[in-house]
Amino acid sequence: MNENRINAFMDEAPVQEPERQYYYIEKAGRYLDKMCEAAGRPLTFCVTTFGCQMNARDSEKLTGILERIGYVEEPEEEKADFVIYNTCTVRENANQRVYGRLGQLGRIKKKNPHMMIALCGCMMQEPEVVEKLKKSYHFVDLIFGTHNIYKFAELLATRMESGRTVIDIWKDTDKIVEDLPSERKYPFKSGVNIMFGCNNFCSYCIVPYVRGRERSREPEAIIREIERLAADGVTEVMLLGQNVNSYGKTLEHPVTFAQLLRRIEKIDGIERIRFMTSHPKDLSDELIEVMAESEKICRHLHLPVQSGSTRILEKMNRRYTKEGYLDLVGRIKKAVPDISLTTDIIVGFPGETEEDFQETLDVVRKVRYDSAFTFIYSKRTGTPAAVMEDQVPDEIVKDRFNRLLSEVQEISAERCAVHTGTVQTALVESVNDHDESLVTGRLSNNLLVHFPGDASMIGKFFRVYLKECRGFYYIGTLQKE
Ligand code: SAH
Ligand code: SF4
Ligand code: F3S
């Protein structure tokens, strides 16, 4: 290490970000060196992600910071010296899973003197959760939330220095810190945050409370990141936000999501552009036009409907009607005939009657989704729906859920089968988990195809003949040009 760097390090931590975090990465690295010396081996980490793509992207940032500090990645949680849970709280069962697994981790920690445990993500933004952790889970070393994730290195260095549990949760922030390290899970594709938070306050949803107010990144920062990714071999980007259709509205110089897409489309090396999630109320004609014209935007749109009943949609505060949604779908299908449509549906929202549920089934039959994520309504404390009357009894919800699921599955199998016998372009993502002679590729419409190949094909595009549909994926063969 040269003199300058040592001197720089001896100084106070810089106030500016991201410089401040790079200083703490260095500092934590020094503590880690000592810890590795004491252990007589390199120390390892494992980040376990719950929840959505936003969390997955955040985990890549945590991984990037940990690798810079000098930790070595260990895929098996039970063997790692530093376990980080990046949590989700969108439904109650997500929380239960974390507590269950945390109990197990506590027992493992007793046997490993070098072990540390950190918890972060959406669940930590709930005060009751942090209280419970403080009371019953003393063995946790570090707790932080969604707003200060960029400070991970600083918080970790503080934990290493003090030897005490560090808890730091912020209520909200308007800060976006650019240019921190990040380590991609796949070399050839990457999520890119275009905005954070959510202002929609759907009445069942906890996300606006745990992720804070909506804020968009500057388009220049997004473009710069994607250009760098492209230079580093990335060909597919997934633009991430809770409501990408309202991107840019709050910027000093407002930019629409469609305009942003047009700029991203021009970046050399990027072949495929995906995005999620689209809120139906903000999906513009301009966006439909850009999708129809684009060579790079994938033929897939995730358009959560949540319910088919206008009465329930109103109680959900979704701000569209059944007819408005169906009309939107009609316009999209007309402009982009080969589009694959997917959705999210909640059953058992307070006050949902059999008639309301029939409206949901009706939308499913009319739209004919390529696939749908179906959820049982989960009561989230603090949301308006949690205190609504007429919570629907469990047995009724389960029955509706099963009926919805079988309808959705039947339609998606039929939708999948229509591509049989066509040749399509697949981006190979991995060697097949179950059969090493096959690789798994993703089509523009988000379907997967398994076909003969090997690891050398990962990250490359191939023309594939879709030989046989197996419900929700394909078996194919490589098409020789
Ligand atoms: N911002 C996205 C969704 C984020 S949460 C959007 O608006 O579409 C992902 C999905 O979880 C939601 O679409 C919804 O279907 C489901 N969800 C959210 N809160 C829920 C709750 N309290 N109970 C059950 N499902 C819920
Ligand atoms: Fe939740 Fe609605 Fe925001 Fe989606 S748009 S994150 S469902 S509040
Ligand atoms: Fe879950 Fe947070 Fe995403 S609550 S769904 S991880 S934004």
PDB file of C-alpha atoms and ligand atoms in Angstrom, residues 90-91 204-205 242 277 304 306 318 344 346 375-378 380, ligand 1:
ATOM      1  CA  VAL A  90     -45.096  -8.178   1.456  1.00  0.00           C
ATOM      2  CA  ARG A  91     -47.031 -11.126   2.922  1.00  0.00           C
ATOM      3  CA  TYR A 204     -53.489  -3.910   0.993  1.00  0.00           C
ATOM      4  CA  CYS A 205     -49.824  -3.176   0.356  1.00  0.00           C
ATOM      5  CA  GLN A 242     -42.529  -0.626  -8.269  1.00  0.00           C
ATOM      6  CA  THR A 277     -43.558  -3.579 -12.722  1.00  0.00           C
ATOM      7  CA  PRO A 304     -50.796  -6.817 -12.364  1.00  0.00           C
ATOM      8  CA  GLN A 306     -55.046  -7.741  -8.612  1.00  0.00           C
ATOM      9  CA  ARG A 318     -55.880   0.748  -7.756  1.00  0.00           C
ATOM     10  CA  ASP A 344     -50.568 -10.747 -10.199  1.00  0.00           C
ATOM     11  CA  ILE A 346     -55.012 -11.352  -4.985  1.00  0.00           C
ATOM     12  CA  PHE A 375     -51.770 -14.704  -3.901  1.00  0.00           C
ATOM     13  CA  ILE A 376     -54.002 -15.182  -0.917  1.00  0.00           C
ATOM     14  CA  TYR A 377     -54.700 -11.801   0.647  1.00  0.00           C
ATOM     15  CA  SER A 378     -52.430 -11.273   3.632  1.00  0.00           C
ATOM     16  CA  ARG A 380     -50.457  -6.212   6.734  1.00  0.00           C
TER      17      ARG A 380
HETATM   18  N1  SAH B   1     -45.516  -2.751  -7.463  1.00  0.00           N
HETATM   19  C1  SAH B   1     -46.030  -3.937  -7.977  1.00  0.00           C
HETATM   20  C2  SAH B   1     -46.155  -5.095  -7.015  1.00  0.00           C
HETATM   21  C3  SAH B   1     -45.291  -5.261  -5.836  1.00  0.00           C
HETATM   22  S1  SAH B   1     -45.743  -6.502  -4.684  1.00  0.00           S
HETATM   23  C4  SAH B   1     -47.404  -3.648  -8.519  1.00  0.00           C
HETATM   24  O1  SAH B   1     -48.061  -2.727  -8.142  1.00  0.00           O
HETATM   25  O2  SAH B   1     -47.850  -4.428  -9.317  1.00  0.00           O
HETATM   26  C5  SAH B   1     -46.022  -7.912  -5.703  1.00  0.00           C
HETATM   27  C6  SAH B   1     -47.397  -8.479  -5.598  1.00  0.00           C
HETATM   28  O3  SAH B   1     -47.655  -8.933  -4.300  1.00  0.00           O
HETATM   29  C7  SAH B   1     -48.518  -7.508  -5.874  1.00  0.00           C
HETATM   30  O4  SAH B   1     -48.741  -7.316  -7.228  1.00  0.00           O
HETATM   31  C8  SAH B   1     -49.690  -8.154  -5.186  1.00  0.00           C
HETATM   32  O5  SAH B   1     -50.371  -9.018  -6.060  1.00  0.00           O
HETATM   33  C9  SAH B   1     -49.046  -8.965  -4.089  1.00  0.00           C
HETATM   34  N2  SAH B   1     -49.354  -8.397  -2.781  1.00  0.00           N
HETATM   35  C10 SAH B   1     -49.004  -7.193  -2.295  1.00  0.00           C
HETATM   36  N3  SAH B   1     -49.498  -7.026  -1.059  1.00  0.00           N
HETATM   37  C11 SAH B   1     -50.202  -8.144  -0.754  1.00  0.00           C
HETATM   38  C12 SAH B   1     -50.968  -8.570   0.363  1.00  0.00           C
HETATM   39  N4  SAH B   1     -51.117  -7.808   1.431  1.00  0.00           N
HETATM   40  N5  SAH B   1     -51.541  -9.809   0.320  1.00  0.00           N
HETATM   41  C13 SAH B   1     -51.393 -10.598  -0.768  1.00  0.00           C
HETATM   42  N6  SAH B   1     -50.699 -10.248  -1.848  1.00  0.00           N
HETATM   43  C14 SAH B   1     -50.102  -9.034  -1.855  1.00  0.00           C
END
